[in-house]
Amino acid sequence: MYKAIPITESISWIGANDRETDLFEGLWTLPRGVSYNSYLICDEKVALVDTVKSSYLTDYLQRLRSVLQDCKPVDYLIVNHMEPDHSGSIAVMRQVYPDLKIVGNKKTLEMIRAFYDIQDNLVEVKDGDVLDLGTHKLVFALIPMVHWPETMVTYDTTDKVLFTCDAFGGFGALEGGVFDDEVDMDFYESEILRYFSNIVGRYSPFVQKAIARVRTLDLKVICPSHGPVLRSNPWRVVDLYDRWSRHETEEGCVVVYGSMYGNTKKMTDAIARSLSEAGIRKVAVHDVSRANVSFLVRDIWNFRGLVLGSCTYNTELFPPMAHLTRTLANKAMKGRVLGLCGSYSWSRGALSELLSFAEKGDWELVEPNVEVKSCPTEADLEQCTLLGQHLAQAIRAKS
Ligand code: FEO
């Protein structure tokens, strides 16, 4: 039987670990799974904070009943965020606990009606409202668009625990350890960045507003709904979120190529070598056909420089590169430098589409733009080397 894991005397982790789903939201690969964290607060009244994806309901109920047994009901279910990885078990939980009151803000309750056709036992709360469980007083703070319009956080003023749902969470199932001091945080911070950059980062101005509110709190523990519980240094991930949402970047460059026969790859390899010779130590090279786009977005969010190199396919940008540029345009990144190169055999297309992508976004385009017919000559590769040198200068100039 699964058991709850205590966080404080009266708060427990009762989540589930998913190592079966291949693609989160049908998009983002999960090489080491993902956790759905839910929390139980036992007081005179009993409250749950969020639920889990519906396919993990059995594990979830086992952990819940390890604390409550069958005789004590749950009074409240607080819904911080409505995406079904957290709300998916609401309808069944109402059957298990018929008097369960669902707590959410106006937008949350609208979504609950639309998603699950639930019309009764709904408790609407506003920003700053307090739910009194007895000893524990829970305060709600709305943080819209981090990353849906109804998102809010719940702060337990008694134990100084903040329940943040997606915010400050990341991919990666929990592998025995549940707390930040029990796990390899280098891995989880990388997965928190992958979650942030792909799912939350587009809404960075809203993240900044949320961080300003979080910084006013006396905080001992952050309980996100994915990834480790942050108790040893909760402010570290808040600071990382702050940096990422300000578009502060590391000195380094991501080089992404789309190549059918290796000619574009020769060009981007020459650029990568030039970056290295110019002293850029962190250069990450990715094949756009093989890397899941979520890892590309993670690295591009993290580093100041980006090189996109693409062959032409049927007079257009190579399809996996077109997917990447469309994805990047949606993320609304700012303050990064960009170098471009392209190749074609019988009809141009790739470089002009990359230039159009650059013009529409907030990128500092570094020249020369290098375009090659069929196979790069020595003169073409010298142009690639020059582009690498100019990129290195531009990356350093933004330090
Ligand atoms: Fe973890 Fe936006 O759902």
XYZ file of C-alpha atoms and ligand atoms in Angstrom:
402
model
C 0.000 0.000 0.000
C 1.169 3.525 -0.764
C 1.460 5.845 2.212
C 1.335 9.594 2.662
C 4.639 11.358 3.283
C 4.579 13.951 6.090
C 5.774 17.480 5.338
C 4.761 19.094 8.637
C 2.809 17.663 11.575
C -0.482 18.186 9.749
C 0.436 18.479 6.063
C 1.246 15.435 3.898
C 2.293 14.736 0.313
C -0.176 12.350 -1.297
C 0.872 12.523 -4.952
C 1.533 9.968 -7.660
C 4.412 9.207 -10.015
C 3.748 8.731 -13.726
C 6.384 6.783 -15.645
C 3.966 5.568 -18.332
C 3.010 8.760 -20.166
C 5.362 9.398 -23.102
C 4.325 12.962 -23.923
C 3.091 15.525 -21.390
C 0.251 17.576 -22.917
C 0.796 15.361 -25.987
C 3.923 17.435 -26.732
C 6.756 17.275 -24.235
C 8.738 14.066 -23.846
C 9.075 12.562 -20.347
C 12.288 10.499 -20.284
C 12.118 10.210 -16.480
C 8.385 10.658 -15.967
C 6.521 13.300 -14.014
C 4.908 13.506 -10.585
C 1.453 14.838 -9.785
C 1.680 16.236 -6.265
C -1.396 16.674 -4.135
C -1.393 17.713 -0.498
C -3.549 16.876 2.506
C -4.045 19.270 5.424
C -5.524 17.615 8.522
C -7.102 19.993 11.010
C -10.575 20.330 12.560
C -11.576 20.549 8.916
C -9.697 18.486 6.329
C -8.549 20.004 3.047
C -6.943 18.668 -0.110
C -4.876 20.908 -2.348
C -5.348 19.831 -5.984
C -5.699 16.198 -7.087
C -3.838 13.971 -9.585
C -4.304 12.788 -13.157
C -7.322 10.468 -13.180
C -5.337 7.356 -14.131
C -3.457 7.588 -10.818
C -6.551 7.788 -8.615
C -5.977 4.376 -7.000
C -2.474 5.299 -5.791
C -3.823 8.656 -4.660
C -6.652 7.228 -2.576
C -4.289 4.743 -0.942
C -2.030 7.570 0.205
C -5.007 9.666 1.325
C -6.556 6.838 3.351
C -3.219 6.001 4.989
C -3.765 9.235 6.939
C -7.532 9.627 7.127
C -8.716 6.009 7.212
C -12.249 5.526 5.936
C -14.086 7.151 8.824
C -13.059 10.796 8.374
C -14.322 12.805 5.407
C -12.511 15.439 3.382
C -14.264 18.789 3.790
C -12.591 20.916 1.113
C -10.803 20.403 -2.174
C -8.848 23.510 -3.123
C -8.292 23.811 -6.875
C -5.293 26.016 -7.608
C -5.256 25.156 -11.322
C -7.730 23.431 -13.589
C -5.517 21.628 -16.116
C -6.565 17.959 -15.903
C -3.209 16.672 -14.651
C -4.354 18.283 -11.373
C -8.132 18.416 -11.637
C -8.702 15.037 -13.324
C -9.831 13.248 -10.160
C -12.332 15.866 -8.952
C -15.466 14.120 -10.227
C -14.557 10.788 -8.601
C -13.518 12.488 -5.361
C -17.036 13.933 -5.160
C -18.407 10.390 -5.340
C -16.000 9.208 -2.623
C -16.795 12.232 -0.417
C -20.361 13.373 -1.307
C -20.238 16.458 0.959
C -16.893 17.626 -0.438
C -16.818 21.380 -1.101
C -14.743 22.500 -4.063
C -12.902 25.774 -3.499
C -11.801 27.952 -6.387
C -12.021 31.439 -7.808
C -14.671 32.635 -10.269
C -12.755 31.488 -13.342
C -11.910 28.116 -11.749
C -15.545 27.406 -10.995
C -16.566 28.334 -14.540
C -14.028 25.804 -15.833
C -15.160 23.137 -13.367
C -18.706 23.487 -14.672
C -17.463 23.301 -18.267
C -14.994 20.420 -17.805
C -16.932 18.199 -15.393
C -20.515 19.537 -15.329
C -20.287 20.078 -11.565
C -22.909 22.562 -10.354
C -23.166 22.198 -6.556
C -20.958 22.343 -3.458
C -18.806 25.008 -5.112
C -17.206 27.678 -2.886
C -16.011 30.804 -4.673
C -13.035 32.642 -3.177
C -11.469 35.953 -4.108
C -7.923 37.212 -3.884
C -6.965 37.543 -0.202
C -9.848 35.436 1.157
C -9.101 33.174 4.132
C -10.332 29.609 4.655
C -10.266 28.660 8.346
C -9.607 24.944 8.955
C -9.229 25.345 12.737
C -5.565 25.887 13.505
C -4.624 26.383 9.853
C -5.724 29.548 8.059
C -5.351 29.356 4.282
C -5.013 32.556 2.238
C -5.645 32.555 -1.506
C -3.687 34.695 -3.966
C -4.647 34.868 -7.624
C -1.724 34.644 -10.046
C -3.498 34.729 -13.424
C -1.684 33.430 -16.525
C 0.916 31.403 -14.642
C 0.006 29.724 -16.877
C -3.834 29.636 -17.213
C -6.180 32.524 -16.379
C -7.620 30.882 -13.245
C -4.323 29.961 -11.543
C -3.927 30.811 -7.900
C -1.685 29.835 -4.998
C -2.697 28.874 -1.460
C -0.660 29.980 1.565
C -0.919 28.258 4.925
C -0.162 31.034 7.423
C 0.240 28.535 10.277
C 3.025 26.295 8.927
C 4.192 28.917 6.369
C 3.740 26.537 3.469
C 2.913 27.799 -0.038
C 1.061 25.532 -2.471
C 1.927 26.742 -5.971
C 0.672 24.098 -8.428
C 2.646 24.422 -11.716
C 4.768 27.355 -10.541
C 8.246 26.246 -9.357
C 7.552 22.635 -10.405
C 9.138 20.537 -13.097
C 9.244 17.273 -14.997
C 10.772 14.130 -13.520
C 8.935 11.580 -11.390
C 10.022 11.400 -7.754
C 12.442 8.507 -7.450
C 12.235 7.758 -3.747
C 13.157 11.236 -2.568
C 10.339 13.751 -2.279
C 12.167 16.763 -0.774
C 14.840 18.946 -2.395
C 17.372 17.772 0.210
C 16.718 14.123 -0.693
C 17.224 14.263 -4.476
C 19.693 15.310 -7.181
C 18.565 18.919 -7.619
C 20.883 19.441 -10.638
C 18.608 17.052 -12.538
C 15.358 18.495 -11.168
C 16.424 22.123 -11.736
C 17.127 21.239 -15.361
C 13.635 19.737 -15.576
C 12.111 22.758 -13.782
C 13.703 24.931 -16.477
C 12.334 22.624 -19.197
C 8.845 22.924 -17.654
C 9.153 26.686 -17.218
C 10.512 27.409 -20.708
C 8.003 25.252 -22.571
C 4.838 25.786 -20.537
C 5.097 28.890 -18.366
C 7.779 31.100 -19.933
C 5.554 32.717 -22.570
C 3.754 34.380 -19.651
C 6.910 35.808 -18.054
C 5.429 39.270 -17.295
C 2.741 37.509 -15.233
C 5.417 35.369 -13.557
C 7.154 38.567 -12.474
C 3.934 39.818 -10.840
C 3.508 36.473 -9.065
C 7.101 36.506 -7.803
C 6.603 39.994 -6.368
C 3.716 38.623 -4.275
C 5.597 35.488 -3.214
C 8.517 37.598 -1.989
C 6.241 39.280 0.578
C 5.572 35.940 2.314
C 7.271 34.434 5.335
C 8.023 31.110 3.692
C 9.347 27.792 5.000
C 8.224 25.298 2.349
C 7.064 25.508 -1.273
C 4.835 22.645 -2.366
C 4.557 22.612 -6.172
C 2.359 20.125 -8.016
C 5.216 18.604 -10.023
C 8.690 17.644 -8.806
C 10.330 17.906 -5.396
C 8.919 19.684 -2.344
C 11.213 22.658 -1.690
C 12.006 22.834 2.012
C 15.785 23.204 2.359
C 16.025 26.345 0.219
C 12.644 27.333 -1.226
C 13.937 30.716 -2.379
C 16.482 29.163 -4.756
C 13.830 28.113 -7.271
C 11.988 31.425 -6.813
C 15.263 33.184 -7.706
C 15.728 30.935 -10.762
C 12.162 31.709 -11.896
C 12.909 35.398 -11.372
C 16.027 35.205 -13.569
C 14.381 33.127 -16.289
C 11.290 35.337 -16.470
C 13.500 38.452 -16.748
C 15.193 36.753 -19.742
C 18.559 36.784 -18.004
C 20.749 34.318 -19.885
C 24.013 32.418 -19.436
C 27.033 33.020 -21.643
C 26.731 30.226 -24.168
C 25.232 29.296 -27.516
C 22.800 26.708 -28.823
C 23.440 25.474 -32.364
C 20.495 23.719 -34.029
C 20.721 22.224 -37.494
C 18.293 20.541 -39.864
C 20.203 18.551 -42.440
C 19.251 15.791 -44.901
C 22.664 14.935 -46.368
C 25.106 16.574 -43.952
C 25.850 19.794 -45.864
C 24.036 22.124 -43.458
C 25.569 20.163 -40.590
C 29.065 20.981 -41.998
C 28.147 24.660 -41.799
C 26.833 24.576 -38.229
C 29.793 22.433 -37.141
C 32.103 25.147 -38.510
C 30.126 27.789 -36.574
C 30.272 25.704 -33.376
C 34.041 25.282 -33.769
C 34.472 29.000 -34.332
C 32.423 29.782 -31.196
C 34.641 27.440 -29.223
C 37.845 28.938 -30.659
C 36.507 32.350 -29.666
C 36.252 31.163 -26.057
C 32.542 30.332 -25.706
C 32.733 27.342 -23.385
C 29.066 26.365 -23.311
C 28.034 25.345 -26.831
C 25.117 22.908 -27.176
C 24.643 21.364 -30.646
C 21.303 19.710 -31.484
C 19.973 17.874 -34.536
C 16.456 19.284 -34.942
C 15.229 16.013 -36.502
C 16.125 13.967 -33.461
C 15.940 16.114 -30.318
C 12.517 16.642 -28.734
C 11.682 20.307 -29.167
C 11.258 20.726 -25.393
C 15.009 20.237 -24.848
C 15.798 22.756 -27.597
C 13.483 25.335 -26.028
C 15.059 24.674 -22.602
C 18.596 25.309 -23.848
C 17.607 28.266 -26.027
C 15.879 29.869 -23.020
C 19.013 29.370 -20.938
C 21.744 30.609 -23.293
C 22.324 34.013 -24.845
C 23.221 32.848 -28.351
C 21.354 30.798 -30.933
C 22.356 29.484 -34.359
C 19.724 28.043 -36.664
C 20.919 26.226 -39.774
C 18.508 24.565 -42.187
C 18.378 22.881 -45.512
C 15.558 23.663 -47.942
C 12.854 21.054 -48.389
C 10.383 21.326 -51.295
C 11.169 25.063 -51.629
C 10.468 25.686 -47.916
C 12.140 25.479 -44.527
C 12.960 21.908 -43.461
C 9.769 20.755 -41.608
C 11.338 20.017 -38.175
C 13.048 23.435 -38.290
C 9.737 25.057 -39.238
C 8.210 23.416 -36.158
C 11.013 24.773 -33.981
C 10.736 28.336 -35.304
C 6.951 28.289 -34.863
C 7.449 27.033 -31.295
C 10.051 29.701 -30.540
C 7.853 32.473 -31.946
C 5.145 31.371 -29.483
C 7.543 31.593 -26.522
C 8.213 35.341 -27.032
C 11.847 35.210 -25.908
C 13.744 38.473 -25.595
C 17.310 39.712 -25.598
C 19.105 36.887 -27.379
C 21.499 36.972 -30.332
C 20.856 34.917 -33.438
C 22.962 33.661 -36.348
C 21.467 32.018 -39.446
C 22.627 29.780 -42.233
C 20.851 27.769 -44.896
C 21.387 25.521 -47.871
C 19.514 24.537 -51.015
C 20.060 22.382 -54.063
C 17.654 23.530 -56.778
C 15.427 26.141 -55.184
C 16.084 28.627 -52.371
C 13.712 28.779 -49.389
C 15.219 27.929 -45.989
C 17.307 31.042 -45.317
C 14.597 33.475 -46.393
C 12.126 31.826 -44.003
C 14.687 31.960 -41.183
C 15.241 35.668 -41.887
C 11.501 36.237 -41.759
C 11.373 34.439 -38.386
C 14.194 36.682 -37.101
C 12.481 39.882 -38.247
C 9.237 39.051 -36.468
C 10.832 38.300 -33.079
C 12.965 40.155 -30.548
C 16.299 38.767 -31.818
C 19.585 40.583 -32.423
C 20.575 39.204 -35.818
C 24.326 38.758 -36.237
C 25.830 38.645 -39.749
C 26.899 37.281 -42.113
C 23.841 35.244 -43.057
C 25.367 32.296 -44.870
C 23.597 30.565 -47.733
C 25.086 27.650 -49.652
C 24.122 25.885 -52.867
C 24.451 22.086 -52.487
C 27.746 21.676 -50.616
C 29.721 24.336 -48.708
C 32.992 25.422 -50.307
C 36.049 26.494 -48.319
C 34.946 30.100 -48.860
C 31.485 29.259 -47.492
C 32.997 27.638 -44.407
C 35.164 30.724 -43.856
C 31.923 32.725 -43.769
C 30.596 30.293 -41.144
C 33.768 30.826 -39.113
C 33.270 34.575 -39.368
C 29.659 34.223 -38.207
C 30.872 32.222 -35.166
C 33.383 34.975 -34.318
C 30.764 37.712 -34.591
C 28.315 35.706 -32.488
C 30.923 35.228 -29.753
C 31.491 38.998 -29.678
C 27.758 39.705 -29.516
C 27.196 37.121 -26.768
C 29.979 38.674 -24.673
C 28.761 42.212 -25.337
C 25.440 41.339 -23.647
C 27.120 40.023 -20.457
Fe 0.586 20.761 -14.408
Fe -0.762 23.379 -16.169
O -0.698 21.650 -15.440
